[in-house]
Amino acid sequence: MSNQFPPPGQQPDPQPQPGYGYGYPQPGPSQQPGWGHPPAPQQPKKNSTGKIVGFSCLGIIGLFVLIGIVGALLGGESSPKAGKEPASQAPAPAASSAPAKAPEAAPSAKPEKKAAVVVVAKNTKFKKSILADGSDYTSVSVTVTNNSSKAINVNPLYFTITDTNGTKHVAELAADENQMDTVELAPGENITGTITGKGVFTAKTVTYTDGLIGDSVRASVS
């Protein structure tokens, strides 16, 4: 390629300086972003946020510990006082406007029912009859009362005597002058006579049996 020279009296056109012109930014006071060399990276600032958070957590934990200690001390001091406080008294019941009821009268006790047949026995002296064989006899005075609604039969053979040794003695007929008679007792009637046993002993009880096979009534000898 041949070099061209400008005509006489005309300055040649200036040649572009390397680094500028085509595709390169022009020098000037400021450069647009994206052109030229990238700016040098800035030094990262030291972040103190982690330290602040750590100190804050320690401060909160210490505050809770302090509150717990103070609460325990206050609670220990106030517990004895709480025990000394008198218990609140229950309110007195309001007086009832209704008139008080008169106490009910206790039901009258029913009269004791009398036994159908009552036997009473007492010690008595033996009175020898002309039919008695010797004097070794023991007599008991017996009273029989009929409280039932029907007649009962009384006979010396319906009686037995038991002594203090537990020995039972049957009645000896016609040995005592005051021997019990053989009768029929109507309701409300009674009879007294002696029941005599063979031998000398201490009578303990007398047993009467209505009709030999009926109900038995026993009485202690007084």
mmCIF file of C-alpha atoms in Angstrom:
data_model
loop_
_atom_site.group_PDB
_atom_site.id
_atom_site.type_symbol
_atom_site.label_atom_id
_atom_site.label_comp_id
_atom_site.label_asym_id
_atom_site.label_seq_id
_atom_site.Cartn_x
_atom_site.Cartn_y
_atom_site.Cartn_z
ATOM 1 C CA MET A 1 0.000 0.000 0.000
ATOM 2 C CA SER A 2 1.407 3.386 -1.035
ATOM 3 C CA ASN A 3 1.669 6.178 1.470
ATOM 4 C CA GLN A 4 -0.538 9.129 0.776
ATOM 5 C CA PHE A 5 0.729 12.567 1.531
ATOM 6 C CA PRO A 6 -1.451 15.597 2.068
ATOM 7 C CA PRO A 7 -1.430 18.399 -0.464
ATOM 8 C CA PRO A 8 0.850 21.311 0.258
ATOM 9 C CA GLY A 9 -0.285 23.589 3.052
ATOM 10 C CA GLN A 10 -2.567 20.956 4.822
ATOM 11 C CA GLN A 11 -1.705 19.186 8.000
ATOM 12 C CA PRO A 12 -1.837 15.502 7.916
ATOM 13 C CA ASP A 13 -4.587 13.829 9.926
ATOM 14 C CA PRO A 14 -3.457 12.674 13.333
ATOM 15 C CA GLN A 15 -3.175 8.938 13.783
ATOM 16 C CA PRO A 16 -5.141 7.295 16.506
ATOM 17 C CA GLN A 17 -3.152 6.421 19.583
ATOM 18 C CA PRO A 18 -2.948 2.792 20.486
ATOM 19 C CA GLY A 19 -5.382 1.731 23.216
ATOM 20 C CA TYR A 20 -8.041 4.242 22.179
ATOM 21 C CA GLY A 21 -10.394 4.527 19.322
ATOM 22 C CA TYR A 22 -11.886 1.418 18.022
ATOM 23 C CA GLY A 23 -13.458 -0.574 20.760
ATOM 24 C CA TYR A 24 -11.687 1.258 23.583
ATOM 25 C CA PRO A 25 -13.022 4.015 25.757
ATOM 26 C CA GLN A 26 -11.742 7.510 25.318
ATOM 27 C CA PRO A 27 -9.714 8.940 28.140
ATOM 28 C CA GLY A 28 -11.616 11.354 30.251
ATOM 29 C CA PRO A 29 -12.457 12.286 33.731
ATOM 30 C CA SER A 30 -14.779 9.287 34.232
ATOM 31 C CA GLN A 31 -15.286 5.965 32.590
ATOM 32 C CA GLN A 32 -18.605 4.212 32.069
ATOM 33 C CA PRO A 33 -19.049 0.891 33.742
ATOM 34 C CA GLY A 34 -18.150 -2.074 31.620
ATOM 35 C CA TRP A 35 -15.375 -0.270 29.820
ATOM 36 C CA GLY A 36 -11.734 -0.513 30.510
ATOM 37 C CA HIS A 37 -10.170 -2.401 33.402
ATOM 38 C CA PRO A 38 -12.492 -3.589 36.254
ATOM 39 C CA PRO A 39 -12.122 -1.672 39.538
ATOM 40 C CA ALA A 40 -9.921 -3.186 42.193
ATOM 41 C CA PRO A 41 -11.873 -5.230 44.776
ATOM 42 C CA GLN A 42 -12.441 -3.520 48.132
ATOM 43 C CA GLN A 43 -11.186 -5.085 51.359
ATOM 44 C CA PRO A 44 -14.148 -6.781 53.226
ATOM 45 C CA LYS A 45 -14.957 -5.090 56.504
ATOM 46 C CA LYS A 46 -14.759 -7.245 59.593
ATOM 47 C CA ASN A 47 -18.315 -8.143 60.677
ATOM 48 C CA SER A 48 -18.810 -7.802 64.438
ATOM 49 C CA THR A 49 -22.450 -8.997 64.372
ATOM 50 C CA GLY A 50 -21.561 -12.512 65.661
ATOM 51 C CA LYS A 51 -19.713 -11.103 68.618
ATOM 52 C CA ILE A 52 -22.620 -8.846 69.507
ATOM 53 C CA VAL A 53 -25.084 -11.734 69.353
ATOM 54 C CA GLY A 54 -22.849 -13.924 71.540
ATOM 55 C CA PHE A 55 -22.506 -11.264 74.205
ATOM 56 C CA SER A 56 -26.260 -10.631 74.110
ATOM 57 C CA CYS A 57 -27.057 -14.331 74.730
ATOM 58 C CA LEU A 58 -24.657 -14.484 77.660
ATOM 59 C CA GLY A 59 -26.257 -11.363 79.122
ATOM 60 C CA ILE A 60 -29.783 -12.809 78.829
ATOM 61 C CA ILE A 61 -28.738 -16.113 80.451
ATOM 62 C CA GLY A 62 -27.096 -14.260 83.317
ATOM 63 C CA LEU A 63 -30.224 -12.152 83.796
ATOM 64 C CA PHE A 64 -32.437 -15.262 84.083
ATOM 65 C CA VAL A 65 -30.049 -16.864 86.585
ATOM 66 C CA LEU A 66 -30.093 -13.689 88.678
ATOM 67 C CA ILE A 67 -33.919 -13.533 88.576
ATOM 68 C CA GLY A 68 -34.128 -17.206 89.677
ATOM 69 C CA ILE A 69 -31.813 -16.629 92.650
ATOM 70 C CA VAL A 70 -33.735 -13.536 93.774
ATOM 71 C CA GLY A 71 -37.076 -15.353 93.413
ATOM 72 C CA ALA A 72 -35.815 -18.305 95.496
ATOM 73 C CA LEU A 73 -34.652 -15.981 98.256
ATOM 74 C CA LEU A 74 -37.922 -14.068 98.309
ATOM 75 C CA GLY A 75 -39.952 -17.284 98.289
ATOM 76 C CA GLY A 76 -37.992 -18.731 101.211
ATOM 77 C CA GLU A 77 -38.526 -15.628 103.269
ATOM 78 C CA SER A 78 -42.241 -15.372 102.560
ATOM 79 C CA SER A 79 -43.099 -19.086 103.198
ATOM 80 C CA PRO A 80 -42.956 -18.920 107.051
ATOM 81 C CA LYS A 81 -45.116 -15.825 107.048
ATOM 82 C CA ALA A 82 -47.678 -17.553 104.900
ATOM 83 C CA GLY A 83 -47.929 -20.371 107.427
ATOM 84 C CA LYS A 84 -48.630 -17.936 110.260
ATOM 85 C CA GLU A 85 -51.582 -16.341 108.544
ATOM 86 C CA PRO A 86 -54.832 -17.480 110.175
ATOM 87 C CA ALA A 87 -57.139 -19.536 108.053
ATOM 88 C CA SER A 88 -60.075 -17.655 106.737
ATOM 89 C CA GLN A 89 -63.144 -18.378 108.764
ATOM 90 C CA ALA A 90 -66.110 -19.840 106.999
ATOM 91 C CA PRO A 91 -69.046 -17.472 106.864
ATOM 92 C CA ALA A 92 -71.605 -18.123 109.532
ATOM 93 C CA PRO A 93 -74.733 -19.779 108.162
ATOM 94 C CA ALA A 94 -77.576 -17.406 107.692
ATOM 95 C CA ALA A 95 -80.302 -17.736 110.247
ATOM 96 C CA SER A 96 -83.241 -19.608 108.846
ATOM 97 C CA SER A 97 -86.491 -17.758 108.864
ATOM 98 C CA ALA A 98 -88.473 -20.993 109.054
ATOM 99 C CA PRO A 99 -89.646 -21.891 112.572
ATOM 100 C CA ALA A 100 -87.773 -24.731 114.223
ATOM 101 C CA LYS A 101 -89.609 -28.009 114.187
ATOM 102 C CA ALA A 102 -90.596 -29.430 117.515
ATOM 103 C CA PRO A 103 -88.754 -32.659 118.344
ATOM 104 C CA GLU A 104 -90.755 -35.662 117.390
ATOM 105 C CA ALA A 105 -91.932 -37.745 120.281
ATOM 106 C CA ALA A 106 -90.160 -41.055 120.534
ATOM 107 C CA PRO A 107 -92.449 -43.971 119.806
ATOM 108 C CA SER A 108 -93.622 -45.546 122.998
ATOM 109 C CA ALA A 109 -91.985 -48.853 123.753
ATOM 110 C CA LYS A 110 -94.241 -51.784 123.228
ATOM 111 C CA PRO A 111 -95.041 -53.693 126.393
ATOM 112 C CA GLU A 112 -93.090 -56.868 126.718
ATOM 113 C CA LYS A 113 -95.035 -59.879 125.689
ATOM 114 C CA LYS A 114 -95.594 -62.232 128.587
ATOM 115 C CA ALA A 115 -94.538 -65.826 128.299
ATOM 116 C CA ALA A 116 -97.385 -68.252 127.730
ATOM 117 C CA VAL A 117 -96.432 -70.215 130.855
ATOM 118 C CA VAL A 118 -94.421 -68.792 133.746
ATOM 119 C CA VAL A 119 -92.733 -71.034 136.332
ATOM 120 C CA VAL A 120 -91.292 -69.728 139.613
ATOM 121 C CA ALA A 121 -89.279 -72.097 141.875
ATOM 122 C CA LYS A 122 -88.126 -71.594 145.485
ATOM 123 C CA ASN A 123 -86.407 -73.756 148.044
ATOM 124 C CA THR A 124 -88.728 -75.111 150.743
ATOM 125 C CA LYS A 125 -88.597 -77.521 153.692
ATOM 126 C CA PHE A 126 -89.626 -81.112 153.035
ATOM 127 C CA LYS A 127 -92.818 -82.102 154.899
ATOM 128 C CA LYS A 128 -93.013 -85.864 155.194
ATOM 129 C CA SER A 129 -96.362 -87.445 154.372
ATOM 130 C CA ILE A 130 -97.589 -90.728 155.832
ATOM 131 C CA LEU A 131 -96.693 -92.410 152.532
ATOM 132 C CA ALA A 132 -93.069 -91.210 152.471
ATOM 133 C CA ASP A 133 -90.328 -93.818 152.885
ATOM 134 C CA GLY A 134 -87.926 -92.127 155.271
ATOM 135 C CA SER A 135 -86.836 -88.506 155.306
ATOM 136 C CA ASP A 136 -84.191 -88.417 152.552
ATOM 137 C CA TYR A 137 -86.123 -86.133 150.189
ATOM 138 C CA THR A 138 -85.691 -82.661 148.784
ATOM 139 C CA SER A 139 -88.662 -80.441 147.992
ATOM 140 C CA VAL A 140 -89.028 -77.277 145.865
ATOM 141 C CA SER A 141 -92.040 -74.929 145.981
ATOM 142 C CA VAL A 142 -93.221 -74.270 142.399
ATOM 143 C CA THR A 143 -95.827 -71.775 141.096
ATOM 144 C CA VAL A 144 -97.198 -72.184 137.549
ATOM 145 C CA THR A 145 -99.094 -69.321 135.830
ATOM 146 C CA ASN A 146 -101.005 -69.753 132.594
ATOM 147 C CA ASN A 147 -100.709 -66.570 130.479
ATOM 148 C CA SER A 148 -101.759 -68.241 127.240
ATOM 149 C CA SER A 149 -105.169 -68.139 125.579
ATOM 150 C CA LYS A 150 -105.846 -71.836 126.155
ATOM 151 C CA ALA A 151 -105.931 -74.193 129.111
ATOM 152 C CA ILE A 152 -102.860 -76.135 130.198
ATOM 153 C CA ASN A 153 -102.480 -79.305 132.280
ATOM 154 C CA VAL A 154 -100.424 -79.412 135.472
ATOM 155 C CA ASN A 155 -99.270 -82.694 136.998
ATOM 156 C CA PRO A 156 -96.383 -83.543 139.423
ATOM 157 C CA LEU A 157 -95.107 -86.015 136.815
ATOM 158 C CA TYR A 158 -94.635 -83.108 134.364
ATOM 159 C CA PHE A 159 -91.776 -81.702 136.553
ATOM 160 C CA THR A 160 -88.096 -82.603 137.038
ATOM 161 C CA ILE A 161 -85.454 -81.161 139.372
ATOM 162 C CA THR A 162 -81.792 -80.684 138.364
ATOM 163 C CA ASP A 163 -79.246 -80.338 141.180
ATOM 164 C CA THR A 164 -76.011 -78.332 141.265
ATOM 165 C CA ASN A 165 -74.060 -81.407 140.095
ATOM 166 C CA GLY A 166 -76.202 -81.642 136.931
ATOM 167 C CA THR A 167 -78.128 -84.707 138.102
ATOM 168 C CA LYS A 168 -81.791 -84.759 137.110
ATOM 169 C CA HIS A 169 -84.377 -86.043 139.598
ATOM 170 C CA VAL A 170 -87.936 -87.096 138.767
ATOM 171 C CA ALA A 171 -90.813 -86.188 141.060
ATOM 172 C CA GLU A 172 -91.640 -88.587 143.904
ATOM 173 C CA LEU A 173 -95.419 -88.951 144.313
ATOM 174 C CA ALA A 174 -97.138 -88.542 147.729
ATOM 175 C CA ALA A 175 -93.845 -87.978 149.589
ATOM 176 C CA ASP A 176 -94.536 -84.337 150.594
ATOM 177 C CA GLU A 177 -97.751 -83.169 152.235
ATOM 178 C CA ASN A 178 -97.861 -80.069 149.958
ATOM 179 C CA GLN A 179 -97.382 -81.944 146.689
ATOM 180 C CA MET A 180 -98.512 -80.161 143.456
ATOM 181 C CA ASP A 181 -102.079 -81.114 142.499
ATOM 182 C CA THR A 182 -103.099 -82.477 139.140
ATOM 183 C CA VAL A 183 -105.291 -79.775 137.614
ATOM 184 C CA GLU A 184 -106.171 -77.973 134.405
ATOM 185 C CA LEU A 185 -105.314 -74.278 134.442
ATOM 186 C CA ALA A 186 -107.534 -71.947 132.444
ATOM 187 C CA PRO A 187 -106.022 -68.806 130.868
ATOM 188 C CA GLY A 188 -104.940 -66.415 133.642
ATOM 189 C CA GLU A 189 -104.969 -69.023 136.431
ATOM 190 C CA ASN A 190 -102.032 -70.226 138.541
ATOM 191 C CA ILE A 191 -101.278 -72.943 141.089
ATOM 192 C CA THR A 192 -98.576 -73.539 143.723
ATOM 193 C CA GLY A 193 -97.317 -76.843 145.123
ATOM 194 C CA THR A 194 -94.165 -78.786 146.001
ATOM 195 C CA ILE A 195 -92.143 -80.988 143.702
ATOM 196 C CA THR A 196 -90.105 -83.546 145.660
ATOM 197 C CA GLY A 197 -87.095 -85.575 144.583
ATOM 198 C CA LYS A 198 -85.527 -88.652 146.188
ATOM 199 C CA GLY A 199 -82.373 -87.980 148.220
ATOM 200 C CA VAL A 200 -80.760 -84.962 149.822
ATOM 201 C CA PHE A 201 -79.275 -82.514 147.269
ATOM 202 C CA THR A 202 -79.203 -78.823 146.364
ATOM 203 C CA ALA A 203 -81.767 -78.000 143.706
ATOM 204 C CA LYS A 204 -80.613 -75.701 140.901
ATOM 205 C CA THR A 205 -83.452 -75.649 138.342
ATOM 206 C CA VAL A 206 -86.989 -76.958 137.870
ATOM 207 C CA THR A 207 -88.340 -77.883 134.421
ATOM 208 C CA TYR A 208 -92.044 -78.059 133.543
ATOM 209 C CA THR A 209 -93.236 -79.743 130.339
ATOM 210 C CA ASP A 210 -96.852 -79.346 129.276
ATOM 211 C CA GLY A 211 -98.238 -82.817 128.638
ATOM 212 C CA LEU A 212 -94.812 -84.494 128.897
ATOM 213 C CA ILE A 213 -94.140 -83.944 125.167
ATOM 214 C CA GLY A 214 -95.110 -80.266 124.905
ATOM 215 C CA ASP A 215 -93.028 -77.114 125.292
ATOM 216 C CA SER A 216 -90.675 -77.008 128.278
ATOM 217 C CA VAL A 217 -90.272 -74.103 130.680
ATOM 218 C CA ARG A 218 -87.252 -73.980 132.998
ATOM 219 C CA ALA A 219 -86.891 -71.858 136.133
ATOM 220 C CA SER A 220 -83.952 -71.318 138.447
ATOM 221 C CA VAL A 221 -84.444 -72.236 142.078
ATOM 222 C CA SER A 222 -84.019 -69.232 144.394
#
